[in-house]
């Protein structure tokens, strides 16, 4: 069942399923604590192996849909990559700091103690300095973005994270010597990019070699249609089973934290999306360009917040709230992007190249 935009019934009501998964995750964390306790034993470099597997399952179907020969064509469109890099690294971290400081230290100072406001600011900066690595494949898929372009922009941002994340965080927080968990970062990149990329290439070559491109594109790939969304929902259940106690213990502060995070998300999306419109880029490039800056590499942000400030810290709470607000806000931006496709030039097909 599809609507006029080609979004299936399950995807059309994804916000409802996400909300239900968040509730289920919190319930599991509160009344079945043995589940997160057991899952917490399966970690490497502060990365949850179950969550890593689910994120991998989200990305793998996207890699199957990519015709890697088209990556060469994406390189001929450098303006999209320029928008991504400038927005993510020269604009986003600094707007996040400014917005978070304004709300936590000025507008909400009556409700938030100064020391706690500092922790909230630190968590916001960690989110702002970590552009999306994995979930952008989902948002790109839902907006029918160019999967090859999405792959390139994610790879570029992964390389920039290696050298820019720590200096930007240290500069914005005004502290030196922030320890970045390099093993967590590198392990995340391997899991979320390298492994599914190689798996997608190998699968594509083998299946097309044996059964042909027609079978691969119209039969084999369609078998994985629900895997991406299913992986997202299960990831949320696990994540909120770990963080439910923190959320229930600070309900009012969650609202205070969510306000600047939502403003930042929407602002950064329109910066990149509007820039792409100004440059007359095709929608299949404009949509993922806006999505990658608006969303965050929350796995990295959560891991760094916990390692620097502790699991019960205000910084950790902000990164968790970041995940809570990101999904519904990003889904709203996905719908907005799909409805404004006519704003962009109709250059070629606006579907994923396979």
PDB file of N, CA, C and O in Angstrom, residues 57-128:
ATOM      1  N   UNK A  57      22.188  -3.478  10.007  1.00  0.00           N
ATOM      2  CA  UNK A  57      21.043  -3.971   9.250  1.00  0.00           C
ATOM      3  C   UNK A  57      20.270  -2.828   8.601  1.00  0.00           C
ATOM      4  O   UNK A  57      19.603  -3.023   7.590  1.00  0.00           O
ATOM      5  N   UNK A  58      20.352  -1.637   9.161  1.00  0.00           N
ATOM      6  CA  UNK A  58      19.710  -0.485   8.538  1.00  0.00           C
ATOM      7  C   UNK A  58      20.452  -0.046   7.279  1.00  0.00           C
ATOM      8  O   UNK A  58      19.852   0.394   6.303  1.00  0.00           O
ATOM      9  N   UNK A  59      21.778  -0.147   7.324  1.00  0.00           N
ATOM     10  CA  UNK A  59      22.599   0.393   6.242  1.00  0.00           C
ATOM     11  C   UNK A  59      22.766  -0.598   5.089  1.00  0.00           C
ATOM     12  O   UNK A  59      22.783  -0.203   3.920  1.00  0.00           O
ATOM     13  N   UNK A  60      22.873  -1.878   5.415  1.00  0.00           N
ATOM     14  CA  UNK A  60      23.153  -2.889   4.398  1.00  0.00           C
ATOM     15  C   UNK A  60      22.183  -2.838   3.216  1.00  0.00           C
ATOM     16  O   UNK A  60      22.619  -2.851   2.049  1.00  0.00           O
ATOM     17  N   UNK A  61      20.848  -2.766   3.443  1.00  0.00           N
ATOM     18  CA  UNK A  61      19.945  -2.676   2.289  1.00  0.00           C
ATOM     19  C   UNK A  61      20.193  -1.446   1.433  1.00  0.00           C
ATOM     20  O   UNK A  61      19.994  -1.475   0.215  1.00  0.00           O
ATOM     21  N   UNK A  62      20.644  -0.326   2.068  1.00  0.00           N
ATOM     22  CA  UNK A  62      20.952   0.861   1.293  1.00  0.00           C
ATOM     23  C   UNK A  62      22.136   0.622   0.378  1.00  0.00           C
ATOM     24  O   UNK A  62      22.156   1.051  -0.771  1.00  0.00           O
ATOM     25  N   UNK A  63      23.144  -0.081   0.876  1.00  0.00           N
ATOM     26  CA  UNK A  63      24.324  -0.362   0.070  1.00  0.00           C
ATOM     27  C   UNK A  63      23.976  -1.258  -1.114  1.00  0.00           C
ATOM     28  O   UNK A  63      24.566  -1.139  -2.187  1.00  0.00           O
ATOM     29  N   UNK A  64      23.008  -2.154  -0.915  1.00  0.00           N
ATOM     30  CA  UNK A  64      22.588  -3.014  -2.014  1.00  0.00           C
ATOM     31  C   UNK A  64      22.009  -2.208  -3.173  1.00  0.00           C
ATOM     32  O   UNK A  64      22.138  -2.592  -4.340  1.00  0.00           O
ATOM     33  N   UNK A  65      21.371  -1.084  -2.863  1.00  0.00           N
ATOM     34  CA  UNK A  65      20.690  -0.290  -3.883  1.00  0.00           C
ATOM     35  C   UNK A  65      21.624   0.636  -4.661  1.00  0.00           C
ATOM     36  O   UNK A  65      21.208   1.280  -5.606  1.00  0.00           O
ATOM     37  N   UNK A  66      22.878   0.723  -4.227  1.00  0.00           N
ATOM     38  CA  UNK A  66      23.808   1.674  -4.843  1.00  0.00           C
ATOM     39  C   UNK A  66      24.523   1.038  -6.026  1.00  0.00           C
ATOM     40  O   UNK A  66      25.113  -0.030  -5.911  1.00  0.00           O
ATOM     41  N   UNK A  67      24.461   1.710  -7.163  1.00  0.00           N
ATOM     42  CA  UNK A  67      25.305   1.355  -8.300  1.00  0.00           C
ATOM     43  C   UNK A  67      26.615   2.117  -8.119  1.00  0.00           C
ATOM     44  O   UNK A  67      26.681   3.321  -8.341  1.00  0.00           O
ATOM     45  N   UNK A  68      27.651   1.423  -7.683  1.00  0.00           N
ATOM     46  CA  UNK A  68      28.881   2.109  -7.307  1.00  0.00           C
ATOM     47  C   UNK A  68      29.602   2.741  -8.490  1.00  0.00           C
ATOM     48  O   UNK A  68      30.507   3.540  -8.301  1.00  0.00           O
ATOM     49  N   UNK A  69      29.177   2.410  -9.692  1.00  0.00           N
ATOM     50  CA  UNK A  69      29.731   3.101 -10.854  1.00  0.00           C
ATOM     51  C   UNK A  69      29.279   4.561 -10.886  1.00  0.00           C
ATOM     52  O   UNK A  69      29.948   5.419 -11.468  1.00  0.00           O
ATOM     53  N   UNK A  70      28.145   4.841 -10.231  1.00  0.00           N
ATOM     54  CA  UNK A  70      27.633   6.216 -10.226  1.00  0.00           C
ATOM     55  C   UNK A  70      28.404   7.112  -9.273  1.00  0.00           C
ATOM     56  O   UNK A  70      28.236   8.336  -9.309  1.00  0.00           O
ATOM     57  N   UNK A  71      29.245   6.537  -8.397  1.00  0.00           N
ATOM     58  CA  UNK A  71      30.046   7.354  -7.494  1.00  0.00           C
ATOM     59  C   UNK A  71      30.939   8.303  -8.282  1.00  0.00           C
ATOM     60  O   UNK A  71      31.209   9.425  -7.861  1.00  0.00           O
ATOM     61  N   UNK A  72      31.398   7.858  -9.446  1.00  0.00           N
ATOM     62  CA  UNK A  72      32.222   8.723 -10.291  1.00  0.00           C
ATOM     63  C   UNK A  72      31.449   9.973 -10.713  1.00  0.00           C
ATOM     64  O   UNK A  72      32.006  11.061 -10.795  1.00  0.00           O
ATOM     65  N   UNK A  73      30.153   9.817 -10.965  1.00  0.00           N
ATOM     66  CA  UNK A  73      29.344  10.965 -11.369  1.00  0.00           C
ATOM     67  C   UNK A  73      29.134  11.939 -10.216  1.00  0.00           C
ATOM     68  O   UNK A  73      29.061  13.146 -10.434  1.00  0.00           O
ATOM     69  N   UNK A  74      29.028  11.392  -8.988  1.00  0.00           N
ATOM     70  CA  UNK A  74      28.837  12.262  -7.835  1.00  0.00           C
ATOM     71  C   UNK A  74      30.039  13.182  -7.665  1.00  0.00           C
ATOM     72  O   UNK A  74      29.914  14.340  -7.282  1.00  0.00           O
ATOM     73  N   UNK A  75      31.226  12.678  -7.965  1.00  0.00           N
ATOM     74  CA  UNK A  75      32.433  13.488  -7.858  1.00  0.00           C
ATOM     75  C   UNK A  75      32.441  14.658  -8.812  1.00  0.00           C
ATOM     76  O   UNK A  75      33.197  15.619  -8.623  1.00  0.00           O
ATOM     77  N   UNK A  76      31.605  14.599  -9.821  1.00  0.00           N
ATOM     78  CA  UNK A  76      31.499  15.705 -10.768  1.00  0.00           C
ATOM     79  C   UNK A  76      30.522  16.772 -10.292  1.00  0.00           C
ATOM     80  O   UNK A  76      30.278  17.762 -10.992  1.00  0.00           O
ATOM     81  N   UNK A  77      29.938  16.551  -9.124  1.00  0.00           N
ATOM     82  CA  UNK A  77      29.015  17.520  -8.541  1.00  0.00           C
ATOM     83  C   UNK A  77      29.559  17.961  -7.185  1.00  0.00           C
ATOM     84  O   UNK A  77      28.984  17.648  -6.145  1.00  0.00           O
ATOM     85  N   UNK A  78      30.658  18.661  -7.174  1.00  0.00           N
ATOM     86  CA  UNK A  78      31.313  19.000  -5.903  1.00  0.00           C
ATOM     87  C   UNK A  78      30.546  19.987  -5.051  1.00  0.00           C
ATOM     88  O   UNK A  78      30.819  20.110  -3.853  1.00  0.00           O
ATOM     89  N   UNK A  79      29.588  20.706  -5.626  1.00  0.00           N
ATOM     90  CA  UNK A  79      28.884  21.716  -4.841  1.00  0.00           C
ATOM     91  C   UNK A  79      28.060  21.081  -3.720  1.00  0.00           C
ATOM     92  O   UNK A  79      27.920  21.672  -2.644  1.00  0.00           O
ATOM     93  N   UNK A  80      27.518  19.893  -3.963  1.00  0.00           N
ATOM     94  CA  UNK A  80      26.771  19.210  -2.917  1.00  0.00           C
ATOM     95  C   UNK A  80      27.661  18.849  -1.748  1.00  0.00           C
ATOM     96  O   UNK A  80      27.281  19.011  -0.581  1.00  0.00           O
ATOM     97  N   UNK A  81      28.866  18.349  -2.031  1.00  0.00           N
ATOM     98  CA  UNK A  81      29.824  18.015  -0.976  1.00  0.00           C
ATOM     99  C   UNK A  81      30.278  19.281  -0.260  1.00  0.00           C
ATOM    100  O   UNK A  81      30.460  19.287   0.965  1.00  0.00           O
ATOM    101  N   UNK A  82      30.450  20.376  -1.001  1.00  0.00           N
ATOM    102  CA  UNK A  82      30.854  21.643  -0.378  1.00  0.00           C
ATOM    103  C   UNK A  82      29.792  22.124   0.609  1.00  0.00           C
ATOM    104  O   UNK A  82      30.114  22.559   1.727  1.00  0.00           O
ATOM    105  N   UNK A  83      28.525  22.027   0.220  1.00  0.00           N
ATOM    106  CA  UNK A  83      27.437  22.407   1.128  1.00  0.00           C
ATOM    107  C   UNK A  83      27.490  21.565   2.394  1.00  0.00           C
ATOM    108  O   UNK A  83      27.365  22.082   3.512  1.00  0.00           O
ATOM    109  N   UNK A  84      27.671  20.266   2.235  1.00  0.00           N
ATOM    110  CA  UNK A  84      27.725  19.362   3.377  1.00  0.00           C
ATOM    111  C   UNK A  84      28.862  19.735   4.323  1.00  0.00           C
ATOM    112  O   UNK A  84      28.668  19.853   5.540  1.00  0.00           O
ATOM    113  N   UNK A  85      30.046  19.915   3.791  1.00  0.00           N
ATOM    114  CA  UNK A  85      31.224  20.173   4.633  1.00  0.00           C
ATOM    115  C   UNK A  85      31.132  21.519   5.353  1.00  0.00           C
ATOM    116  O   UNK A  85      31.413  21.614   6.555  1.00  0.00           O
ATOM    117  N   UNK A  86      30.751  22.569   4.620  1.00  0.00           N
ATOM    118  CA  UNK A  86      30.670  23.897   5.237  1.00  0.00           C
ATOM    119  C   UNK A  86      29.575  23.931   6.300  1.00  0.00           C
ATOM    120  O   UNK A  86      29.778  24.447   7.405  1.00  0.00           O
ATOM    121  N   UNK A  87      28.419  23.374   5.984  1.00  0.00           N
ATOM    122  CA  UNK A  87      27.310  23.377   6.936  1.00  0.00           C
ATOM    123  C   UNK A  87      27.655  22.588   8.191  1.00  0.00           C
ATOM    124  O   UNK A  87      27.424  23.043   9.317  1.00  0.00           O
ATOM    125  N   UNK A  88      28.235  21.396   8.004  1.00  0.00           N
ATOM    126  CA  UNK A  88      28.493  20.510   9.138  1.00  0.00           C
ATOM    127  C   UNK A  88      29.628  20.983  10.035  1.00  0.00           C
ATOM    128  O   UNK A  88      29.589  20.758  11.251  1.00  0.00           O
ATOM    129  N   UNK A  89      30.651  21.632   9.445  1.00  0.00           N
ATOM    130  CA  UNK A  89      31.864  21.890  10.221  1.00  0.00           C
ATOM    131  C   UNK A  89      32.169  23.364  10.459  1.00  0.00           C
ATOM    132  O   UNK A  89      32.874  23.695  11.405  1.00  0.00           O
ATOM    133  N   UNK A  90      31.631  24.249   9.628  1.00  0.00           N
ATOM    134  CA  UNK A  90      31.880  25.673   9.824  1.00  0.00           C
ATOM    135  C   UNK A  90      30.655  26.422  10.341  1.00  0.00           C
ATOM    136  O   UNK A  90      30.762  27.584  10.718  1.00  0.00           O
ATOM    137  N   UNK A  91      29.503  25.759  10.331  1.00  0.00           N
ATOM    138  CA  UNK A  91      28.272  26.405  10.782  1.00  0.00           C
ATOM    139  C   UNK A  91      27.640  25.662  11.955  1.00  0.00           C
ATOM    140  O   UNK A  91      27.411  26.236  13.021  1.00  0.00           O
ATOM    141  N   UNK A  92      27.365  24.394  11.781  1.00  0.00           N
ATOM    142  CA  UNK A  92      26.577  23.636  12.756  1.00  0.00           C
ATOM    143  C   UNK A  92      27.133  23.647  14.185  1.00  0.00           C
ATOM    144  O   UNK A  92      26.374  23.937  15.128  1.00  0.00           O
ATOM    145  N   UNK A  93      28.422  23.326  14.422  1.00  0.00           N
ATOM    146  CA  UNK A  93      28.896  23.297  15.821  1.00  0.00           C
ATOM    147  C   UNK A  93      28.742  24.638  16.522  1.00  0.00           C
ATOM    148  O   UNK A  93      28.440  24.698  17.719  1.00  0.00           O
ATOM    149  N   UNK A  94      28.924  25.722  15.785  1.00  0.00           N
ATOM    150  CA  UNK A  94      28.904  27.052  16.384  1.00  0.00           C
ATOM    151  C   UNK A  94      27.480  27.545  16.627  1.00  0.00           C
ATOM    152  O   UNK A  94      27.215  28.224  17.630  1.00  0.00           O
ATOM    153  N   UNK A  95      26.552  27.210  15.727  1.00  0.00           N
ATOM    154  CA  UNK A  95      25.154  27.557  15.990  1.00  0.00           C
ATOM    155  C   UNK A  95      24.608  26.738  17.146  1.00  0.00           C
ATOM    156  O   UNK A  95      23.793  27.233  17.942  1.00  0.00           O
ATOM    157  N   UNK A  96      25.029  25.474  17.245  1.00  0.00           N
ATOM    158  CA  UNK A  96      24.599  24.642  18.377  1.00  0.00           C
ATOM    159  C   UNK A  96      25.069  25.245  19.694  1.00  0.00           C
ATOM    160  O   UNK A  96      24.301  25.347  20.659  1.00  0.00           O
ATOM    161  N   UNK A  97      26.327  25.661  19.745  1.00  0.00           N
ATOM    162  CA  UNK A  97      26.858  26.274  20.963  1.00  0.00           C
ATOM    163  C   UNK A  97      26.084  27.537  21.306  1.00  0.00           C
ATOM    164  O   UNK A  97      25.678  27.751  22.459  1.00  0.00           O
ATOM    165  N   UNK A  98      25.862  28.407  20.319  1.00  0.00           N
ATOM    166  CA  UNK A  98      25.190  29.679  20.561  1.00  0.00           C
ATOM    167  C   UNK A  98      23.752  29.474  21.040  1.00  0.00           C
ATOM    168  O   UNK A  98      23.302  30.115  21.998  1.00  0.00           O
ATOM    169  N   UNK A  99      23.023  28.579  20.363  1.00  0.00           N
ATOM    170  CA  UNK A  99      21.635  28.331  20.729  1.00  0.00           C
ATOM    171  C   UNK A  99      21.551  27.689  22.115  1.00  0.00           C
ATOM    172  O   UNK A  99      20.722  28.074  22.954  1.00  0.00           O
ATOM    173  N   UNK A 100      22.406  26.691  22.372  1.00  0.00           N
ATOM    174  CA  UNK A 100      22.380  26.004  23.664  1.00  0.00           C
ATOM    175  C   UNK A 100      22.759  26.957  24.797  1.00  0.00           C
ATOM    176  O   UNK A 100      22.145  26.939  25.870  1.00  0.00           O
ATOM    177  N   UNK A 101      23.769  27.781  24.579  1.00  0.00           N
ATOM    178  CA  UNK A 101      24.182  28.738  25.609  1.00  0.00           C
ATOM    179  C   UNK A 101      23.054  29.729  25.909  1.00  0.00           C
ATOM    180  O   UNK A 101      22.771  30.042  27.066  1.00  0.00           O
ATOM    181  N   UNK A 102      22.406  30.223  24.850  1.00  0.00           N
ATOM    182  CA  UNK A 102      21.316  31.180  25.021  1.00  0.00           C
ATOM    183  C   UNK A 102      20.197  30.597  25.881  1.00  0.00           C
ATOM    184  O   UNK A 102      19.691  31.262  26.806  1.00  0.00           O
ATOM    185  N   UNK A 103      19.822  29.355  25.610  1.00  0.00           N
ATOM    186  CA  UNK A 103      18.704  28.763  26.339  1.00  0.00           C
ATOM    187  C   UNK A 103      19.110  28.299  27.739  1.00  0.00           C
ATOM    188  O   UNK A 103      18.413  28.592  28.721  1.00  0.00           O
ATOM    189  N   UNK A 104      20.225  27.566  27.848  1.00  0.00           N
ATOM    190  CA  UNK A 104      20.578  26.976  29.136  1.00  0.00           C
ATOM    191  C   UNK A 104      21.115  27.991  30.139  1.00  0.00           C
ATOM    192  O   UNK A 104      20.867  27.885  31.331  1.00  0.00           O
ATOM    193  N   UNK A 105      21.856  29.001  29.652  1.00  0.00           N
ATOM    194  CA  UNK A 105      22.481  29.949  30.564  1.00  0.00           C
ATOM    195  C   UNK A 105      21.742  31.280  30.678  1.00  0.00           C
ATOM    196  O   UNK A 105      22.005  32.050  31.602  1.00  0.00           O
ATOM    197  N   UNK A 106      20.833  31.554  29.747  1.00  0.00           N
ATOM    198  CA  UNK A 106      20.142  32.841  29.771  1.00  0.00           C
ATOM    199  C   UNK A 106      18.632  32.655  29.963  1.00  0.00           C
ATOM    200  O   UNK A 106      18.066  33.026  30.996  1.00  0.00           O
ATOM    201  N   UNK A 107      17.977  32.080  28.980  1.00  0.00           N
ATOM    202  CA  UNK A 107      16.521  31.992  29.015  1.00  0.00           C
ATOM    203  C   UNK A 107      16.005  31.037  30.095  1.00  0.00           C
ATOM    204  O   UNK A 107      14.943  31.279  30.688  1.00  0.00           O
ATOM    205  N   UNK A 108      16.747  29.946  30.342  1.00  0.00           N
ATOM    206  CA  UNK A 108      16.289  28.942  31.311  1.00  0.00           C
ATOM    207  C   UNK A 108      17.082  28.973  32.616  1.00  0.00           C
ATOM    208  O   UNK A 108      17.037  28.011  33.389  1.00  0.00           O
ATOM    209  N   UNK A 109      17.797  30.047  32.895  1.00  0.00           N
ATOM    210  CA  UNK A 109      18.671  30.068  34.067  1.00  0.00           C
ATOM    211  C   UNK A 109      17.889  29.990  35.379  1.00  0.00           C
ATOM    212  O   UNK A 109      18.425  29.578  36.406  1.00  0.00           O
ATOM    213  N   UNK A 110      16.615  30.362  35.347  1.00  0.00           N
ATOM    214  CA  UNK A 110      15.780  30.256  36.545  1.00  0.00           C
ATOM    215  C   UNK A 110      15.499  28.800  36.898  1.00  0.00           C
ATOM    216  O   UNK A 110      15.319  28.452  38.068  1.00  0.00           O
ATOM    217  N   UNK A 111      15.463  27.947  35.880  1.00  0.00           N
ATOM    218  CA  UNK A 111      15.091  26.553  36.092  1.00  0.00           C
ATOM    219  C   UNK A 111      16.292  25.609  36.162  1.00  0.00           C
ATOM    220  O   UNK A 111      16.169  24.492  36.678  1.00  0.00           O
ATOM    221  N   UNK A 112      17.436  26.031  35.625  1.00  0.00           N
ATOM    222  CA  UNK A 112      18.600  25.143  35.536  1.00  0.00           C
ATOM    223  C   UNK A 112      19.765  25.754  36.303  1.00  0.00           C
ATOM    224  O   UNK A 112      20.204  26.860  35.976  1.00  0.00           O
ATOM    225  N   UNK A 113      20.302  25.069  37.311  1.00  0.00           N
ATOM    226  CA  UNK A 113      21.487  25.566  38.026  1.00  0.00           C
ATOM    227  C   UNK A 113      22.657  25.739  37.074  1.00  0.00           C
ATOM    228  O   UNK A 113      22.759  25.053  36.052  1.00  0.00           O
ATOM    229  N   UNK A 114      23.560  26.667  37.402  1.00  0.00           N
ATOM    230  CA  UNK A 114      24.657  27.016  36.499  1.00  0.00           C
ATOM    231  C   UNK A 114      25.546  25.824  36.188  1.00  0.00           C
ATOM    232  O   UNK A 114      25.957  25.623  35.033  1.00  0.00           O
ATOM    233  N   UNK A 115      25.867  25.003  37.210  1.00  0.00           N
ATOM    234  CA  UNK A 115      26.746  23.863  36.961  1.00  0.00           C
ATOM    235  C   UNK A 115      26.077  22.833  36.067  1.00  0.00           C
ATOM    236  O   UNK A 115      26.715  22.227  35.192  1.00  0.00           O
ATOM    237  N   UNK A 116      24.759  22.642  36.254  1.00  0.00           N
ATOM    238  CA  UNK A 116      24.033  21.703  35.396  1.00  0.00           C
ATOM    239  C   UNK A 116      23.885  22.267  33.988  1.00  0.00           C
ATOM    240  O   UNK A 116      23.931  21.518  32.996  1.00  0.00           O
ATOM    241  N   UNK A 117      23.737  23.582  33.888  1.00  0.00           N
ATOM    242  CA  UNK A 117      23.659  24.211  32.568  1.00  0.00           C
ATOM    243  C   UNK A 117      24.944  23.986  31.786  1.00  0.00           C
ATOM    244  O   UNK A 117      24.915  23.800  30.561  1.00  0.00           O
ATOM    245  N   UNK A 118      26.090  23.999  32.486  1.00  0.00           N
ATOM    246  CA  UNK A 118      27.366  23.718  31.822  1.00  0.00           C
ATOM    247  C   UNK A 118      27.382  22.306  31.250  1.00  0.00           C
ATOM    248  O   UNK A 118      27.877  22.076  30.140  1.00  0.00           O
ATOM    249  N   UNK A 119      26.856  21.351  32.022  1.00  0.00           N
ATOM    250  CA  UNK A 119      26.818  19.971  31.540  1.00  0.00           C
ATOM    251  C   UNK A 119      25.881  19.836  30.347  1.00  0.00           C
ATOM    252  O   UNK A 119      26.180  19.131  29.381  1.00  0.00           O
ATOM    253  N   UNK A 120      24.741  20.512  30.406  1.00  0.00           N
ATOM    254  CA  UNK A 120      23.812  20.470  29.273  1.00  0.00           C
ATOM    255  C   UNK A 120      24.454  21.090  28.035  1.00  0.00           C
ATOM    256  O   UNK A 120      24.293  20.588  26.913  1.00  0.00           O
ATOM    257  N   UNK A 121      25.188  22.180  28.239  1.00  0.00           N
ATOM    258  CA  UNK A 121      25.874  22.812  27.117  1.00  0.00           C
ATOM    259  C   UNK A 121      26.904  21.862  26.509  1.00  0.00           C
ATOM    260  O   UNK A 121      27.031  21.766  25.279  1.00  0.00           O
ATOM    261  N   UNK A 122      27.628  21.144  27.371  1.00  0.00           N
ATOM    262  CA  UNK A 122      28.632  20.194  26.884  1.00  0.00           C
ATOM    263  C   UNK A 122      27.993  19.096  26.046  1.00  0.00           C
ATOM    264  O   UNK A 122      28.493  18.734  24.972  1.00  0.00           O
ATOM    265  N   UNK A 123      26.859  18.570  26.499  1.00  0.00           N
ATOM    266  CA  UNK A 123      26.172  17.532  25.727  1.00  0.00           C
ATOM    267  C   UNK A 123      25.692  18.045  24.386  1.00  0.00           C
ATOM    268  O   UNK A 123      25.788  17.346  23.365  1.00  0.00           O
ATOM    269  N   UNK A 124      25.188  19.284  24.363  1.00  0.00           N
ATOM    270  CA  UNK A 124      24.723  19.868  23.103  1.00  0.00           C
ATOM    271  C   UNK A 124      25.877  20.049  22.124  1.00  0.00           C
ATOM    272  O   UNK A 124      25.742  19.785  20.921  1.00  0.00           O
ATOM    273  N   UNK A 125      27.017  20.490  22.634  1.00  0.00           N
ATOM    274  CA  UNK A 125      28.183  20.671  21.762  1.00  0.00           C
ATOM    275  C   UNK A 125      28.640  19.330  21.196  1.00  0.00           C
ATOM    276  O   UNK A 125      29.022  19.238  20.020  1.00  0.00           O
ATOM    277  N   UNK A 126      28.613  18.284  22.013  1.00  0.00           N
ATOM    278  CA  UNK A 126      28.996  16.955  21.524  1.00  0.00           C
ATOM    279  C   UNK A 126      28.089  16.516  20.375  1.00  0.00           C
ATOM    280  O   UNK A 126      28.545  15.920  19.398  1.00  0.00           O
ATOM    281  N   UNK A 127      26.805  16.812  20.486  1.00  0.00           N
ATOM    282  CA  UNK A 127      25.883  16.497  19.390  1.00  0.00           C
ATOM    283  C   UNK A 127      26.178  17.352  18.165  1.00  0.00           C
ATOM    284  O   UNK A 127      26.201  16.853  17.030  1.00  0.00           O
ATOM    285  N   UNK A 128      26.426  18.641  18.382  1.00  0.00           N
ATOM    286  CA  UNK A 128      26.646  19.550  17.263  1.00  0.00           C
ATOM    287  C   UNK A 128      27.921  19.282  16.496  1.00  0.00           C
ATOM    288  O   UNK A 128      28.017  19.602  15.307  1.00  0.00           O
TER     289      UNK A 128
END
